[in-house]
C-alpha positions as semicolon CSV with decimal commas, in nm:
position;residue;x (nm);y (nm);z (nm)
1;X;-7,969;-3,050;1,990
2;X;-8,093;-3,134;1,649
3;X;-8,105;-2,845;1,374
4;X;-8,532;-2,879;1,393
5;X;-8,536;-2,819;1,777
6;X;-8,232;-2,556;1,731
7;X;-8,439;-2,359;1,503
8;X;-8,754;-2,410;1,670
9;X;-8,611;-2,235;2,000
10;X;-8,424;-1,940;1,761
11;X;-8,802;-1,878;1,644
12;X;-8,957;-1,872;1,997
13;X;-8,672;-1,681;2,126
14;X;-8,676;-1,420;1,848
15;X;-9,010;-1,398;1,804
16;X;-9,075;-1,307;2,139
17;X;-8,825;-1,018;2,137
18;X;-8,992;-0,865;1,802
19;X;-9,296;-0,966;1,914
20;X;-9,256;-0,706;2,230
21;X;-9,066;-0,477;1,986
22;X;-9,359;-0,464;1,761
23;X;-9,671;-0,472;2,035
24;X;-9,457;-0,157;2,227
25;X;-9,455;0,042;1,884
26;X;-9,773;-0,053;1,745
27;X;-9,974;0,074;2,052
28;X;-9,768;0,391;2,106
29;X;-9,955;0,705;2,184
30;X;-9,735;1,010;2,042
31;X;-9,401;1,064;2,268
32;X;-9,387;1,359;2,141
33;X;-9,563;1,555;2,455
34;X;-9,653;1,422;2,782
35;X;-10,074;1,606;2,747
36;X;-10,263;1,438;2,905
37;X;-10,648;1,374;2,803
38;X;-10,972;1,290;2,913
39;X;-11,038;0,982;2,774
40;X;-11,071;0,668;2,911
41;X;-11,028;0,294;2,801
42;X;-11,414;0,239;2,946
43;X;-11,246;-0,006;3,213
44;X;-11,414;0,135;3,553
45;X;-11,378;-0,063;3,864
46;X;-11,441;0,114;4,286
47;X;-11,479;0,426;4,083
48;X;-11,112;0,407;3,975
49;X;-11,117;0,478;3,560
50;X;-10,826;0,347;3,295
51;X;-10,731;0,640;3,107
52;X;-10,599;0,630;2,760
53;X;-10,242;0,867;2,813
54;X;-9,933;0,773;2,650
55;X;-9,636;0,593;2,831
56;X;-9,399;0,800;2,991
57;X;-9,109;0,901;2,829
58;X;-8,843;0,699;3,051
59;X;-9,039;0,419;3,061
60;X;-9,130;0,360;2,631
61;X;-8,713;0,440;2,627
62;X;-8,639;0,180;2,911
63;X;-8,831;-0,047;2,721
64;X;-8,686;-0,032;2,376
65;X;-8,340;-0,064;2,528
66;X;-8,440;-0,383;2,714
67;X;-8,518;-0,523;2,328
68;X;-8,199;-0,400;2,212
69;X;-8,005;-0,541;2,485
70;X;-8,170;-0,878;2,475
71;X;-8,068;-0,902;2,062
72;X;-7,685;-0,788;2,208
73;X;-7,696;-1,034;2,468
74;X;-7,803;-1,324;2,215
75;X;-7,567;-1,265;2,012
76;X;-7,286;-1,252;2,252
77;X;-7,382;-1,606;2,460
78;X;-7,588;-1,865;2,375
79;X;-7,983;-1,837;2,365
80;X;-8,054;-1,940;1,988
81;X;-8,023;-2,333;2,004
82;X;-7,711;-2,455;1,875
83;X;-7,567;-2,103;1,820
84;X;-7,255;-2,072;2,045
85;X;-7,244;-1,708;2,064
86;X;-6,955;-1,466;1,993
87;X;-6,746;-1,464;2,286
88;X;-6,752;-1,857;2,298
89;X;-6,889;-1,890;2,646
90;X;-7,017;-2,196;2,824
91;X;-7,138;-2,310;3,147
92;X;-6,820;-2,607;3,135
93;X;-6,549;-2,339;3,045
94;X;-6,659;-2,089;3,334
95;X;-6,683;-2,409;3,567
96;X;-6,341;-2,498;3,464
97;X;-6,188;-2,133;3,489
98;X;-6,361;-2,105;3,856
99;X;-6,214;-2,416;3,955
100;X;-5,870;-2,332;3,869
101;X;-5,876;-2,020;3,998
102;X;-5,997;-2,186;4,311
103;X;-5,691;-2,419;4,293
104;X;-5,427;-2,160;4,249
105;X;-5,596;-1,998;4,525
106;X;-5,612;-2,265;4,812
107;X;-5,394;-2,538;4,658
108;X;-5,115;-2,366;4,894
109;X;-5,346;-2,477;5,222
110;X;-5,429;-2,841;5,100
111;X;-5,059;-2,861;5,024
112;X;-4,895;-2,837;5,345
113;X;-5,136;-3,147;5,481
114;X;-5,096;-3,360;5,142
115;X;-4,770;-3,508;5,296
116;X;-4,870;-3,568;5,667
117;X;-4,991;-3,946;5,774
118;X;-5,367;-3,976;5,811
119;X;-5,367;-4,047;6,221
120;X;-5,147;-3,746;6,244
121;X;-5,314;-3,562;6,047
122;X;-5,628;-3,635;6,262
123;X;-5,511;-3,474;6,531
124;X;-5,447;-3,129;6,326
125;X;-5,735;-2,885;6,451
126;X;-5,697;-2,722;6,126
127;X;-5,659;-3,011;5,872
128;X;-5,982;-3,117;6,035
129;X;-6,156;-2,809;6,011
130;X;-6,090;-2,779;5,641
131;X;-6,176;-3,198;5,623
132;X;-6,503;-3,048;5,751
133;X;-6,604;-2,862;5,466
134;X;-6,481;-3,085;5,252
135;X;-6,683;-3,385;5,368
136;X;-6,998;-3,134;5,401
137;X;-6,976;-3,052;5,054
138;X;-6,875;-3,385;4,888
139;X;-7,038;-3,670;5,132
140;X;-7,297;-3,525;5,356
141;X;-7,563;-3,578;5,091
142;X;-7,531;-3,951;5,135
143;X;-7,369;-3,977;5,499
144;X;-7,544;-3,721;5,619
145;X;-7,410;-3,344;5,830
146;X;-7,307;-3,599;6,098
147;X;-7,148;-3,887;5,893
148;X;-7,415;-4,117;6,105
149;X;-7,547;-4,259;5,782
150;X;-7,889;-4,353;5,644
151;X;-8,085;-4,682;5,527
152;X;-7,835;-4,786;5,267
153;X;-7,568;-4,553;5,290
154;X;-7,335;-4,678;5,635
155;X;-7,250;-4,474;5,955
156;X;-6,880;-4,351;5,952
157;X;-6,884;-4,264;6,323
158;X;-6,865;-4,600;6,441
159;X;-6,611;-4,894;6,438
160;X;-6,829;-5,134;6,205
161;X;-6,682;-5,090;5,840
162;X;-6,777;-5,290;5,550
163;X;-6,413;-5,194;5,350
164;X;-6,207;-5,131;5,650
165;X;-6,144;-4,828;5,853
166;X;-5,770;-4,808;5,865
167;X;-5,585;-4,527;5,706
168;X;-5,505;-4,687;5,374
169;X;-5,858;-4,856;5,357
170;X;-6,016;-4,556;5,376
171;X;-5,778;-4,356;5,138
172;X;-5,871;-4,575;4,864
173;X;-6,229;-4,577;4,940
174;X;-6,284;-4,205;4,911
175;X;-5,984;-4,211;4,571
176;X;-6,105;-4,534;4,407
177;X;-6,467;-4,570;4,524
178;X;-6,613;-4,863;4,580
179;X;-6,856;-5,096;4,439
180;X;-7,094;-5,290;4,623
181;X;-7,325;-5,630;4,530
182;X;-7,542;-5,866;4,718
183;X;-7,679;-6,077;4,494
184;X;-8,022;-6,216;4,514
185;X;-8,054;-6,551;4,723
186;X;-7,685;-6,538;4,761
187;X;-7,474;-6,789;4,570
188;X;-7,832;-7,020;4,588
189;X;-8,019;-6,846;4,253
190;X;-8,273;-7,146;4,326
191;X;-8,355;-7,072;4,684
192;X;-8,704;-7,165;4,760
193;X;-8,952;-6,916;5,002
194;X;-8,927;-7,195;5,274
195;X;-8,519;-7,149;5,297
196;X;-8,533;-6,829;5,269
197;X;-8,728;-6,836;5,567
198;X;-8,470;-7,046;5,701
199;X;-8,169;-6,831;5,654
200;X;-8,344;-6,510;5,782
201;X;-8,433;-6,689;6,100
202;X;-8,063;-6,813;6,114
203;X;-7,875;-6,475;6,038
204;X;-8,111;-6,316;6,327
205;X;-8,002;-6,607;6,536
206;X;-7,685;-6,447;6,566
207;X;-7,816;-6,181;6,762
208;X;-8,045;-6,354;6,933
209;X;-8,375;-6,265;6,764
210;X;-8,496;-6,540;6,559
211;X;-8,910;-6,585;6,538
212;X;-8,854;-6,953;6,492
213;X;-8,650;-7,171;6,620
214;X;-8,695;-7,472;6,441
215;X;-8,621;-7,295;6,109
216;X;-8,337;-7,100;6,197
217;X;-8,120;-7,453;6,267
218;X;-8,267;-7,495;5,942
219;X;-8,108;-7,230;5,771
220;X;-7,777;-7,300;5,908
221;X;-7,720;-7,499;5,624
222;X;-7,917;-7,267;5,346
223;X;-7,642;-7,003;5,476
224;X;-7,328;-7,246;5,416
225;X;-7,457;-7,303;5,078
226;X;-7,576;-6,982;4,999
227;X;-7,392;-6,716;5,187
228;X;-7,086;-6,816;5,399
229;X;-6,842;-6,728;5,026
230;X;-6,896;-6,399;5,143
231;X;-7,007;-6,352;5,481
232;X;-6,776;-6,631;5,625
233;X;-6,891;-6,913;5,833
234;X;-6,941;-6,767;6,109
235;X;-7,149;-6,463;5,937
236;X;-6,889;-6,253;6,084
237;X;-6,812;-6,085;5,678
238;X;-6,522;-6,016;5,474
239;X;-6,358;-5,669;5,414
240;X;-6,213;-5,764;5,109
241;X;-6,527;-5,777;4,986
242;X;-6,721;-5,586;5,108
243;X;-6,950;-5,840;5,289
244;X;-7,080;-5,710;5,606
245;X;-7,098;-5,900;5,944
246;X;-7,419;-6,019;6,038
247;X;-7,350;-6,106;6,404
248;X;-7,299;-5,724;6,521
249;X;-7,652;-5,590;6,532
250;X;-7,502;-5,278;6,292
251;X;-7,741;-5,284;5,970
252;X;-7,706;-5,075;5,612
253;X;-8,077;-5,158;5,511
254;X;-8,291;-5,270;5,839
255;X;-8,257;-5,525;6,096
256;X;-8,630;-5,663;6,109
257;X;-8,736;-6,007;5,958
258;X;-8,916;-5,809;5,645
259;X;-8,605;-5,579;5,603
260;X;-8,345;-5,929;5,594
261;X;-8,618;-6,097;5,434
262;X;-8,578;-5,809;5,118
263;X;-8,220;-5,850;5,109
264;X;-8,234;-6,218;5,079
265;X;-8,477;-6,181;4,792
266;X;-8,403;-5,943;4,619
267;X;-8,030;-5,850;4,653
268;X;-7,894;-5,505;4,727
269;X;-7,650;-5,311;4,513
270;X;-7,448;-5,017;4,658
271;X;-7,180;-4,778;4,472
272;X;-6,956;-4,500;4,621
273;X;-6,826;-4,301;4,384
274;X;-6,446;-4,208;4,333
275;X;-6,339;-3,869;4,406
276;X;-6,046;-3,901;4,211
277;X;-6,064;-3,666;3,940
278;X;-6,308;-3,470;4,153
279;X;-6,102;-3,378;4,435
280;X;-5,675;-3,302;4,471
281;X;-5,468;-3,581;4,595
282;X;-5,388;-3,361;4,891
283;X;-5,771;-3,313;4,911
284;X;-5,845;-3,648;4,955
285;X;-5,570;-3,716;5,220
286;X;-5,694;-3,403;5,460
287;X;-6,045;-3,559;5,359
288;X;-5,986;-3,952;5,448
289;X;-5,822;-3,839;5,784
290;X;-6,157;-3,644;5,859
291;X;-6,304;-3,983;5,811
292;X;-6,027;-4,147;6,004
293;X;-6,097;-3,892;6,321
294;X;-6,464;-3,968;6,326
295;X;-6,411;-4,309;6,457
296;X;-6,073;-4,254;6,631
């Protein structure tokens, strides 16, 4: 924050607690006895009159000591812009202390899995009920409660994976993350409307659901030039790359001409982030064999 906006917010801030401070003392009726009189503030409303008595006692008190705290509290944690406070405190170093406590805590648990093979580990009732939580709170947001998936993010429950679904695949997609890129018209930046067309009908050829013919054997060879480096051939993909198969009917973004027709156009770029760093090494392994066990 620079010093104009740090000072700007120490003004507001202040201001409104002597602001309160002064409006609560400047309007105070005597404290010194609770009499009571007769008159009013002239506000009348369903017969119901707004007399002009002082505060009670407990309540003028309560509300001086709310000032005084809030100028203690300021000046113990942050609240006036760049001013740190006296004890020090942040949001990052309370994260940080929780977390480790959390560690020292449950490290123990994740421990005693960190060491077992993934398939066997995916038969552990408990490992997987602790994999639960863990995918719940670090991959349901994407994947969803039931790992099925949504429009751009894939479904983990079935055997269609664009990385790989064996043990070690799988470990170092959760650890490393992974990074992935269609690019626009393929390989073919100069792909005219007409092929791309072509190569739409053609890739839904290979499920058997091409609206026309005649430009889908076409596109056969707008996909050799433009796709097949990744996809293969035979459209059938490459896990080394990411590249999904296109003969499978399983689709990240939409299986309908317009949806294909998108991709082709315009490219698609997906990223899933590494919970290295994030999560424990033995964290990730109870984690990735929770992955594993939804498919096997």
């Amino acid at each position: 924050m620079s010093t104009f906006w740090s000072i700007w917010v120490s003004v507001i801030v202040l201001g409104t607690v002597f602001g309160c401070w002064w409006l609560l003392w400047a309007t105070r009726k005597s404290q010194t006895t609770d009499t009571e009189t007769d008159r009013t503030m002239g506000h009348s409303f369903d017969g119901i009159e707004e007399y002009d008595n002082p505060l009670p006692k407990w309540w003028f008190y309560l509300f001086l000591a709310t000032c005084i705290f809030s100028l203690g509290y300021l000046a113990l944690y942050p609240g006036l812009g760049n001013f740190k406070g006296l004890l020090g405190w942040t949001s990052t170093n309370q994260w940080e202390a929780e977390v480790a406590a959390a560690e020292e805590k449950y490290g123990e648990i994740y421990a005693q899995f960190g060491d077992t093979a993934i398939p066997e580990l995916a038969q552990n009732d408990d490992a997987m009920k602790i994999g639960q939580r863990l995918f719940a709170n670090n991959c349901s947001v994407c994947h969803g409660t039931a790992a099925r998936g949504q429009v751009g993010f894939p479904n983990l429950t079935d055997e269609d994976w664009l990385w790989g679904g064996q043990p070690d695949q799988i470990l170092h997609s959760i650890a490393q993350g992974r990074n992935g890129n269609m690019p626009a018209k393929g390989v073919m930046p100069n792909m005219t409307n007409e092929q791309v067309d072509q190569v739409v009908n053609y890739v839904l050829s290979f499920s058997g659901r091409e609206e026309d013919a005649e430009a889908a054997k076409a596109g056969a060879q707008v996909f050799a030039q433009a796709c097949v480096a990744c996809h293969g051939p035979e459209g059938k993909g490459m896990e080394a790359m990411g590249a999904p198969n296109l003969t499978d009917n399983v689709w990240l973004y939409g299986s309908t001409y317009e949806w294909i027709k998108e991709t082709v156009m315009n490219g698609r770029q997906n990223q899933m982030p590494a919970q290295e760093g994030r999560l424990t090494d033995d964290q990730i392994q109870i984690l990735a064999a929770y992955v594993y066990s939804l498919s096997n």
